[in-house]
Every structure is written in C-alpha cells, then in structure tokens.
PDB file of C-alpha atoms in Angstrom:
ATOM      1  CA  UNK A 141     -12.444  13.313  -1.532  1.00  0.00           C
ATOM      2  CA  UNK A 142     -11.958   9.661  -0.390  1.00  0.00           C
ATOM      3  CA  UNK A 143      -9.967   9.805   3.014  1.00  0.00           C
ATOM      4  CA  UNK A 144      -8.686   7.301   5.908  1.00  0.00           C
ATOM      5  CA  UNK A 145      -7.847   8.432   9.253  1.00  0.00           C
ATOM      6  CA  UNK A 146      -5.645   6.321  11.664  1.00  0.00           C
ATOM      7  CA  UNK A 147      -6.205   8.169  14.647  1.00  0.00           C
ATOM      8  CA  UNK A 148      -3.754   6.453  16.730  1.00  0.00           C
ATOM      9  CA  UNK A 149      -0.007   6.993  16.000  1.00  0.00           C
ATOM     10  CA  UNK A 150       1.560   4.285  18.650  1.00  0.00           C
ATOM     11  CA  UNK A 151       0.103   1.629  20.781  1.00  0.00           C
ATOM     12  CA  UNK A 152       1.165  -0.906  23.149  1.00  0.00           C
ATOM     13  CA  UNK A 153      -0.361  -4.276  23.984  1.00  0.00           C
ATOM     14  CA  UNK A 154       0.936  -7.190  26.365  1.00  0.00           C
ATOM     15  CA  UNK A 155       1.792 -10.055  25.000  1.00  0.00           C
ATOM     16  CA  UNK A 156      -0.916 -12.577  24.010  1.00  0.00           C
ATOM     17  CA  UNK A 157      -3.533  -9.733  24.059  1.00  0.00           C
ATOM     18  CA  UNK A 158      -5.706  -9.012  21.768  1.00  0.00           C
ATOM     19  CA  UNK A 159      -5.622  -5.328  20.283  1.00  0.00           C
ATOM     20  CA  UNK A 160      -7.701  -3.206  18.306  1.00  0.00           C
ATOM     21  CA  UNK A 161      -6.286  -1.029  15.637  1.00  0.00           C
ATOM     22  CA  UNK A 162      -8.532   1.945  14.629  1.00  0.00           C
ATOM     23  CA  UNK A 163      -9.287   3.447  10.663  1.00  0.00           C
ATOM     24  CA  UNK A 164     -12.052   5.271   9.658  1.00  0.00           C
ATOM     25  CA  UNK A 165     -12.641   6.064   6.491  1.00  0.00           C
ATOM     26  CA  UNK A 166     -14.560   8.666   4.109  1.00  0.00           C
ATOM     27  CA  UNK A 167     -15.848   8.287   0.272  1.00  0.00           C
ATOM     28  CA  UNK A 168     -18.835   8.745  -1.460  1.00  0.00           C
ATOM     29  CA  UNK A 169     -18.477   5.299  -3.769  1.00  0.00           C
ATOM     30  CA  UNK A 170     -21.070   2.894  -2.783  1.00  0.00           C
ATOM     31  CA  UNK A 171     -18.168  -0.037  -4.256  1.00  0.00           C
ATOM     32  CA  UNK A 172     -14.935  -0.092  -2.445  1.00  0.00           C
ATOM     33  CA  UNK A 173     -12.611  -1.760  -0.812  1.00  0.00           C
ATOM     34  CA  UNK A 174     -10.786  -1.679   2.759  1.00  0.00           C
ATOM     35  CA  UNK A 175      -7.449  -3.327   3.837  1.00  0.00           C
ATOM     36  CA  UNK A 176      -4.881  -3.430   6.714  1.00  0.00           C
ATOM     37  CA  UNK A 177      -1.271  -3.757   5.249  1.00  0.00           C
ATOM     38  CA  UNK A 178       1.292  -4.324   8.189  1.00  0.00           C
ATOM     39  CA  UNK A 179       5.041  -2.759   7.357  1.00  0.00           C
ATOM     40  CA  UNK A 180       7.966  -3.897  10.056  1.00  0.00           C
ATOM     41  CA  UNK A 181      10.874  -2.174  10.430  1.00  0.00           C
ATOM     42  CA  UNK A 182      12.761  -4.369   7.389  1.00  0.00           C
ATOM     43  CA  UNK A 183      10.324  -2.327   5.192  1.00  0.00           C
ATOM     44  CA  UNK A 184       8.169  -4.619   3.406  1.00  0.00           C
ATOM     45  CA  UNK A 185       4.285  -3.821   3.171  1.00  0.00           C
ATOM     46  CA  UNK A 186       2.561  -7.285   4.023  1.00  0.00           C
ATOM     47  CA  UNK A 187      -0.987  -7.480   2.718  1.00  0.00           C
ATOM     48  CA  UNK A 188      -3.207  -8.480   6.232  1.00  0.00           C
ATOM     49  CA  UNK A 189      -6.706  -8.767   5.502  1.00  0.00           C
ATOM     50  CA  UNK A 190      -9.350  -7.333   2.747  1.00  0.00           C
ATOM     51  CA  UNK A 191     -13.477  -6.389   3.729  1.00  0.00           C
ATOM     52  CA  UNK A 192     -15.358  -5.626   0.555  1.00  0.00           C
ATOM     53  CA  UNK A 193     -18.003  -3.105   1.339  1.00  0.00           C
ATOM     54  CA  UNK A 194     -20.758  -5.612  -0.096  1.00  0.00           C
ATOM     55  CA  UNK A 195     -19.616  -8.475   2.597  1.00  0.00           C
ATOM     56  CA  UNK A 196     -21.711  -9.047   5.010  1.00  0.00           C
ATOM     57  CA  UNK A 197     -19.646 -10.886   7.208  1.00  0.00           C
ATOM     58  CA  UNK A 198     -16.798  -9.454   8.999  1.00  0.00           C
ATOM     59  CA  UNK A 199     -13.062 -10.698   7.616  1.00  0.00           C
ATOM     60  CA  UNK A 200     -11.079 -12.722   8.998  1.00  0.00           C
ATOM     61  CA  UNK A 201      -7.859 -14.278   8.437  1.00  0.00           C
ATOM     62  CA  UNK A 202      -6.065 -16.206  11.354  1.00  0.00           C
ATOM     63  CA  UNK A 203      -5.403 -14.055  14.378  1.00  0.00           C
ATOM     64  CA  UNK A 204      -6.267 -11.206  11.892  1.00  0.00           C
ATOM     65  CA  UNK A 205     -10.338  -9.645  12.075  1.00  0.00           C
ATOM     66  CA  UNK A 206     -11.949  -6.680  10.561  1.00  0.00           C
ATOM     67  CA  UNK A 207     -14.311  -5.150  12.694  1.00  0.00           C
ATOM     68  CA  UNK A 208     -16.482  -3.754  10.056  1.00  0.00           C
ATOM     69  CA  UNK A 209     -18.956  -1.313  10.561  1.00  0.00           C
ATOM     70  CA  UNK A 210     -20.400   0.563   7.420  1.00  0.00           C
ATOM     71  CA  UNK A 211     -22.590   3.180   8.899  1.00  0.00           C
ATOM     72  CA  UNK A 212     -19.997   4.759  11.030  1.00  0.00           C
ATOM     73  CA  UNK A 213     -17.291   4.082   8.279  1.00  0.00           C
ATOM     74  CA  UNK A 214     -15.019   2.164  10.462  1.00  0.00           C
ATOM     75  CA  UNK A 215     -12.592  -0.379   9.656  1.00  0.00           C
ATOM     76  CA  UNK A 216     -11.000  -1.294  12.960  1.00  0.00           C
ATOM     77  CA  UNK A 217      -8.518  -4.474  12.824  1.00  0.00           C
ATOM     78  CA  UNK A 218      -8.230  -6.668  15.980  1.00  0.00           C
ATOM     79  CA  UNK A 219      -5.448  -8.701  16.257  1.00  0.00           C
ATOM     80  CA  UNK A 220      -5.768 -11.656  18.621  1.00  0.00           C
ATOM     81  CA  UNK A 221      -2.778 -13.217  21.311  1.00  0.00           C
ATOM     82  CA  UNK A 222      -0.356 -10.901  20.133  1.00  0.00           C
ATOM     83  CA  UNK A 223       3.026 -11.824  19.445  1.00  0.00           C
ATOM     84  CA  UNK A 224       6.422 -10.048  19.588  1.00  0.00           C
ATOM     85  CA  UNK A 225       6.494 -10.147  15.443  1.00  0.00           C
ATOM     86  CA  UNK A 226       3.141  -8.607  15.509  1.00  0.00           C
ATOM     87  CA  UNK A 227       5.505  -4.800  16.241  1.00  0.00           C
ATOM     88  CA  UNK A 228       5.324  -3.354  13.547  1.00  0.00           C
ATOM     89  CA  UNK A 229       3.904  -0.384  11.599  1.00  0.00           C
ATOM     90  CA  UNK A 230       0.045  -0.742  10.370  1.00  0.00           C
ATOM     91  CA  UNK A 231      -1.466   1.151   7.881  1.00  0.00           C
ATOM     92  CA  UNK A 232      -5.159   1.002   6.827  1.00  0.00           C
ATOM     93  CA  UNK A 233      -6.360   1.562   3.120  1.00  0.00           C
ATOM     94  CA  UNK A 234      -9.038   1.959   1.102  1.00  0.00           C
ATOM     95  CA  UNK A 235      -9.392   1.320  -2.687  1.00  0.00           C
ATOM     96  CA  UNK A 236     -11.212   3.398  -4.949  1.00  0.00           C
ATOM     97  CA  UNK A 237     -13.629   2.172  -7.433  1.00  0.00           C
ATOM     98  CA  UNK A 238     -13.299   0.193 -10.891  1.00  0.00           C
ATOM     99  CA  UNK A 239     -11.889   2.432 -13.763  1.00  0.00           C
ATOM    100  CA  UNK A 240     -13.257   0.585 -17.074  1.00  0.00           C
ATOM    101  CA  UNK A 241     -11.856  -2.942 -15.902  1.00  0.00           C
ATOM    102  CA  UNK A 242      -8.387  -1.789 -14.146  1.00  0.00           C
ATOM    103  CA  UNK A 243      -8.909  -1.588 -10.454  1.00  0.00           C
ATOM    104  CA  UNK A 244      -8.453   1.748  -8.427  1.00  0.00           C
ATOM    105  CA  UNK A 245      -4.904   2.490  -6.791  1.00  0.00           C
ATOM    106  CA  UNK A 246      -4.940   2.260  -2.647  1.00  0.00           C
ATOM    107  CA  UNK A 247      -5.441   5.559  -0.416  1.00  0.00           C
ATOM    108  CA  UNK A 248      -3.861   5.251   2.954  1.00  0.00           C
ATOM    109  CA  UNK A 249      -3.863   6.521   6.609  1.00  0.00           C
ATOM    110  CA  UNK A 250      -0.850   7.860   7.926  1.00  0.00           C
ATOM    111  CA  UNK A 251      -0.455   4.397  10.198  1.00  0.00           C
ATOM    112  CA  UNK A 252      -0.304   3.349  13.496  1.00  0.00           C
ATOM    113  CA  UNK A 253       2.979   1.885  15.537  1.00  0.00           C
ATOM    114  CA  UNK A 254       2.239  -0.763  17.128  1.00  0.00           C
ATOM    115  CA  UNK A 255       4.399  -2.124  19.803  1.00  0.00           C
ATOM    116  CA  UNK A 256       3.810  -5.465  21.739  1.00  0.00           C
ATOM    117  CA  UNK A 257       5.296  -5.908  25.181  1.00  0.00           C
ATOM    118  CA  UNK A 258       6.634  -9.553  26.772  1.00  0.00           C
TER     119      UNK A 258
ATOM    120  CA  UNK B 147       7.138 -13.433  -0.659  1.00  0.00           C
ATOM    121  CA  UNK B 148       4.614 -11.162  -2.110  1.00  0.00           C
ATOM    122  CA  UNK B 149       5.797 -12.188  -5.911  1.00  0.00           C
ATOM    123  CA  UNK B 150       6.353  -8.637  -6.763  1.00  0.00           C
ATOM    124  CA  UNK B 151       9.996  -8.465  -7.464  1.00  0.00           C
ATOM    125  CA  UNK B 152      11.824  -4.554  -7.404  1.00  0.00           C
ATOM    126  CA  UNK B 153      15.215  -4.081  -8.149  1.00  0.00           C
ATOM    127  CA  UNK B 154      17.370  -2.467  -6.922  1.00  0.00           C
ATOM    128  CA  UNK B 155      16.383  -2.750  -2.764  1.00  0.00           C
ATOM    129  CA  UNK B 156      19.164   0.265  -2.021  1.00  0.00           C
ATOM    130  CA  UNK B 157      20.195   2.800  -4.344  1.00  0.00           C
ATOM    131  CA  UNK B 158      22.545   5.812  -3.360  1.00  0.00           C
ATOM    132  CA  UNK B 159      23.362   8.700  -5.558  1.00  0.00           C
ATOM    133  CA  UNK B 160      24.000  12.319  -6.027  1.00  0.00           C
ATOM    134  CA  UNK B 161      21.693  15.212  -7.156  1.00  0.00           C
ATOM    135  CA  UNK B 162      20.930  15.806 -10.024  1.00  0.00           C
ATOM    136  CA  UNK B 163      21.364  11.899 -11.237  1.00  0.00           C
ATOM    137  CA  UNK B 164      19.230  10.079 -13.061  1.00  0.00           C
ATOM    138  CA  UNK B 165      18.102   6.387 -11.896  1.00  0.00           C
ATOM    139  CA  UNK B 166      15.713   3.719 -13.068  1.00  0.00           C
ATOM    140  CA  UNK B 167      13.539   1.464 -10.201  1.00  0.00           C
ATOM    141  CA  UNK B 168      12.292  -1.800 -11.701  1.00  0.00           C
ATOM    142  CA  UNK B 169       9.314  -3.837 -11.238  1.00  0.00           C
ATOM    143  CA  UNK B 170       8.029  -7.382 -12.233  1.00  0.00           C
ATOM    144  CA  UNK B 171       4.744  -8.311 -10.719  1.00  0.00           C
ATOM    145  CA  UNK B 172       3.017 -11.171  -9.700  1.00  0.00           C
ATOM    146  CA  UNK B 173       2.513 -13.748 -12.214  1.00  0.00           C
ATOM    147  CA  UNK B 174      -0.740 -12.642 -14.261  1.00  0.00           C
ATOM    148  CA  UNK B 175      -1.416  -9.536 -12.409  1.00  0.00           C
ATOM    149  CA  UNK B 176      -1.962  -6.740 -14.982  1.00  0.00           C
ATOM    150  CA  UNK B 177      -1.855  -4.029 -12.918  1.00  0.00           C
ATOM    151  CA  UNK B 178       0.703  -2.292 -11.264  1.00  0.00           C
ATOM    152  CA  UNK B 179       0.908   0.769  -9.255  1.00  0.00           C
ATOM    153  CA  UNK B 180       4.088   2.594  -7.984  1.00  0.00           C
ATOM    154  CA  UNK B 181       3.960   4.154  -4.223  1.00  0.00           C
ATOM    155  CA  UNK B 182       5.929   6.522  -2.880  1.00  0.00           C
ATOM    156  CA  UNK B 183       6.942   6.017   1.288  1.00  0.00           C
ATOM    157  CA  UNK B 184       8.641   9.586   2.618  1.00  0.00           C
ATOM    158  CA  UNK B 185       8.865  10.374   6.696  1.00  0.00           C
ATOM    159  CA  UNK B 186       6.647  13.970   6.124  1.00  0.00           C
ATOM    160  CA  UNK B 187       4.431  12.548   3.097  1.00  0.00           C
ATOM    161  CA  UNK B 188       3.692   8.931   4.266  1.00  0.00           C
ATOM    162  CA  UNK B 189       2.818   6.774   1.218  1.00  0.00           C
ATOM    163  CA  UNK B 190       1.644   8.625  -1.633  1.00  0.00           C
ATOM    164  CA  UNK B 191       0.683   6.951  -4.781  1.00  0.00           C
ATOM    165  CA  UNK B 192       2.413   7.907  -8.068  1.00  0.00           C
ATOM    166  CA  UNK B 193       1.286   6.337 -10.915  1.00  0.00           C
ATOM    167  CA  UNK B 194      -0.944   3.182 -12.686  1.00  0.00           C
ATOM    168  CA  UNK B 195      -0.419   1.124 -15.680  1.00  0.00           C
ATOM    169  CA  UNK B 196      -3.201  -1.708 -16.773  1.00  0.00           C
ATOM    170  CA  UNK B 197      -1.652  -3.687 -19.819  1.00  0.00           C
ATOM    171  CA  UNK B 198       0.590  -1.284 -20.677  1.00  0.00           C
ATOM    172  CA  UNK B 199      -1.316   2.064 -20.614  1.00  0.00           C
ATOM    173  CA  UNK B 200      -1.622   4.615 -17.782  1.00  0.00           C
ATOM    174  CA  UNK B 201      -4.748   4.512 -16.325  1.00  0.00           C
ATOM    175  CA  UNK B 202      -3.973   6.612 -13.236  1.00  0.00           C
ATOM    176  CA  UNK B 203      -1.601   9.510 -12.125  1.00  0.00           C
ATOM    177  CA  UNK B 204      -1.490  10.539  -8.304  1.00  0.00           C
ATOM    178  CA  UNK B 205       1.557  12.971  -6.985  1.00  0.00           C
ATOM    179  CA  UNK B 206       3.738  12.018  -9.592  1.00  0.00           C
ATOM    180  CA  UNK B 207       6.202  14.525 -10.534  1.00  0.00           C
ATOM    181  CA  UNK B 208       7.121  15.901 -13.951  1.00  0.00           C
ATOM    182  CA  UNK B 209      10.950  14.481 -12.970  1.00  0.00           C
ATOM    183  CA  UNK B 210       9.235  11.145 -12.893  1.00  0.00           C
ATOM    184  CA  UNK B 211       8.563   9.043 -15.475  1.00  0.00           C
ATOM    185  CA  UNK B 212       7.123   5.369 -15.415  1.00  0.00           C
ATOM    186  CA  UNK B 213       6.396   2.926 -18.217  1.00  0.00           C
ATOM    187  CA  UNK B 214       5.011  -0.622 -18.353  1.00  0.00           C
ATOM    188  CA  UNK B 215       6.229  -3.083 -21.407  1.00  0.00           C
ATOM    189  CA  UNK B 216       5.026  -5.838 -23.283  1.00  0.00           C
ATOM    190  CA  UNK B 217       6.430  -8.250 -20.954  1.00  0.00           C
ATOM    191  CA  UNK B 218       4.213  -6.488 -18.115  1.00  0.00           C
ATOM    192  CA  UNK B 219       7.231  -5.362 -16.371  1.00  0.00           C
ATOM    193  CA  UNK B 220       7.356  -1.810 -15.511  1.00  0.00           C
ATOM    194  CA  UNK B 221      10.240   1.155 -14.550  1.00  0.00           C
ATOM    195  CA  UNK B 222      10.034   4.334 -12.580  1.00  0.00           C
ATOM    196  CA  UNK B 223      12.318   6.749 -14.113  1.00  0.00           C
ATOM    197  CA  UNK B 224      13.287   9.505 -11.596  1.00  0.00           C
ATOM    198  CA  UNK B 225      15.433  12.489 -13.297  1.00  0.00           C
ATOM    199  CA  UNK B 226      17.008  15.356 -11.938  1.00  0.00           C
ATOM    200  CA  UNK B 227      17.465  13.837  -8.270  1.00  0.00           C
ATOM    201  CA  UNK B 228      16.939  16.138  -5.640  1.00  0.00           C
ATOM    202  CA  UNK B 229      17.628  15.465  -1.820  1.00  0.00           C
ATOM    203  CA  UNK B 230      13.942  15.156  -1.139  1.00  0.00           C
ATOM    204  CA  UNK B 231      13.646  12.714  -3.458  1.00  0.00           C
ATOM    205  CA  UNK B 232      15.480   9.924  -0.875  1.00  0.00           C
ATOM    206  CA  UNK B 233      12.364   7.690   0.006  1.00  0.00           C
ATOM    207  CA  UNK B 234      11.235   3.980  -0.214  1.00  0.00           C
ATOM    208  CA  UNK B 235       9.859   3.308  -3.784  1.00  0.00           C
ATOM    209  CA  UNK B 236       7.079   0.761  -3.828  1.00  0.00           C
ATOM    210  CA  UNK B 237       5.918  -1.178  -6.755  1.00  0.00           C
ATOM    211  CA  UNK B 238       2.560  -3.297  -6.517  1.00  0.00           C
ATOM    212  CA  UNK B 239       0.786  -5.308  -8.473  1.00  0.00           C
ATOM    213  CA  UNK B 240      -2.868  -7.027  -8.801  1.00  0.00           C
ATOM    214  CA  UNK B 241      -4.981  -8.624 -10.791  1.00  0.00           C
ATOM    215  CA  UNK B 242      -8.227  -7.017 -12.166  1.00  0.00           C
ATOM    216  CA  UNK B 243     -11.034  -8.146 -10.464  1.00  0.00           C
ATOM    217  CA  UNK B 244     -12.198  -5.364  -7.683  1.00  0.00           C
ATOM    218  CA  UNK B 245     -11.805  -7.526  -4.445  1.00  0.00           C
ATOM    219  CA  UNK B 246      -8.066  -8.920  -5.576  1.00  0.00           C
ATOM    220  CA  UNK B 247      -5.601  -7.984  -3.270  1.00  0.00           C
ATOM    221  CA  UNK B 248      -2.654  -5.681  -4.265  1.00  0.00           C
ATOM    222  CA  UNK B 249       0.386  -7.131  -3.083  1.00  0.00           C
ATOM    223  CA  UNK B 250       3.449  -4.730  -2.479  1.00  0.00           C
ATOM    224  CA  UNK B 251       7.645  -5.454  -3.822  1.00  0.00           C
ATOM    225  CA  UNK B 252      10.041  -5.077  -0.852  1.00  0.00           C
ATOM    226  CA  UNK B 253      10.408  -1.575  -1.885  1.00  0.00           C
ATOM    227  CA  UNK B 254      13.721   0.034  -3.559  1.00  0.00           C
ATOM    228  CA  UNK B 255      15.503   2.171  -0.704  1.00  0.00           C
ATOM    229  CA  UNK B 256      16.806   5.407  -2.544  1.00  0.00           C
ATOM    230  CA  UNK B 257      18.943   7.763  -0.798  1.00  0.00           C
ATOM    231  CA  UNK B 258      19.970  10.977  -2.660  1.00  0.00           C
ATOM    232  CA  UNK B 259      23.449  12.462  -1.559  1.00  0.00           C
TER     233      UNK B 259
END
C-alpha cells in the first residue's frame, strides 16, 4: 500500500535559515507523483512544489526545492532564508497513478509544524 | 487564490442534521476530489468525480454522499451528523494530465453541536 511518512512533527528554524523538511515515501508504481502542500493556521492548503518521478532534475520553485532522491524514496523540501510566514503546517503527498485518463487522488503524511524564530 | 471556490467556509449544526458542502473548481479542471481534515485522522480522502462520474472512493462514509453536475460543480452531502463528523471539508480540483497540480478550496469549517 502506497504510504508517506513525515517523521518530524515540529521544527524550528531561525530566521533567514534555510530548513529541510523530511517525507519519505512507499509505492510500488513506477509513475507517480510527489508534492509539498503548506497549510497555516487560517486553514488553506497552498500547493508548494511538484517532482514527477520521471524528472531528472530536482524542483524548484523560488525559495521552495525538492531534494529528490528516488532510490531511498525521499522527498525532503528545503526551504531557503526563512521567513516568519513560512510557520505553518507542511504536509507531503504523493499521487497515485493514472486511472483510464482521470488522475489519482493525493495520499498524505501526517505533517510537520514548522515554526520559524526572529 | 487557488480558484477552487467552497461554500460555505463555517457551518454549525446539531446531530443528526443534514448539510450540503459545495464546490466549483478551477476553470477547466475536470477533476475534483473531496478531503477530509480531522485532529486524530489527519486528511483522509473521500471521494473522486472525473466529468461527472465517480472514479474513486477512499473513507467515505455511507452518511456521505457526493455528486458532480453538468456544470462540473460538485456537493458533499453529509446525513445523519454525528459529533465526530466536525472537521475541515476540502474540495480540490485538477486538470487531467498526470503532472497537473491539484489545487485545494479554503476548506468548509463544519462543527457539529
């Protein structure tokens, strides 16, 4: 059974620190798809970032990266000179593979807080 | 803003009510998915619709009901409210190729009394 494990529930990082948020995942489909939603306290899920397991480069989207690494199943996000709206819940997912041209619904880890300090 | 719109955002009522969570997705996104955000069961996924058919069911319970209609729009029927039925309901939406990103509604905030 497809899985993802957020192994850390709460973290803190200075301000203007980088920090890396850690997912691993489990599945047996060669096709999938990982991404890092962030959810502040307001409630809102905020799509982050997206790694295709075919991509050979590691995403990246502004202060956001995917750390990528396929063999050990890891799908860590680092998030660069963090800010004070970077606190926030984080949760890692992974999509399952295409059903007949509809796309697969999103598994996720149980999140990880993540609280930056000025 | 995601483009997923979910009425209502906050929703209070008693057991054994009946109440209807709507969903309008992003502009030519076909799919949508509804999510289910407790404290003890983290986000769970509920149900699918593609163009108007189910495609997938998750923890969905027989209480719930979902539906998407011609216009792409889609409810969440929940029926026979029970206390631990108070959770953030999450609609989502995407479009259908593989790597397209499903993008979340602010979530509808239901608290059963």
């Amino acid at each position: 059974a497809q899985k993802i494990t957020q192994t850390q529930p709460g973290m803190f990082v200075q301000e203007k620190e980088a920090v890396t948020l850690d997912c691993t995942y489990d599945t047996s489909d060669q096709s999938y798809g990982l991404f890092w939603y962030k959810q502040p306290s307001s409630g809102e899920m905020i799509f982050l970032i997206y790694q295709g397991s075919y991509d050979e480069q590691n995403a990246t989207e502004g202060r956001y990266s995917l750390n990528f690494q396929k063999a050990r199943k890891s799908a860590n996000l680092v998030i660069s000179a963090s800010q004070l709206g970077d606190s926030a819940m984080y949760f890692c997912a992974m999509r399952e593979g295409n059903y007949g041209g509809s796309q697969g619904n999103l598994i996720f880890g149980k999140g990880t807080k993540l609280s930056v300090k000025p | 803003d995601s483009g997923v719109t979910q009425t209502p955002k906050h929703l209070i009522t008693a057991t054994g009510q009946r109440v209807t969570l709507r969903c309008s997705p992003r502009s030519g996104d076909l799919s949508v998915y509804w999510y289910q955000q407790s404290l003890d069961q983290g986000l769970q996924f509920l149900i699918q619709y593609y163009n108007g058919e189910e495609r997938a069911k998750g923890n969905i319970l027989e209480r719930f009901s979902a539906q998407q209609f011609p216009d792409l729009h889609s409810e969440l029927n929940l029926s026979s409210l029970e206390l631990g039925d108070s959770a953030l309901y999450f609609c989502a939406s995407s479009g259908r190729m593989f790597q397209d990103t499903i993008y979340f509604g602010e979530g509808s905030w239901l608290t059963v009394v």
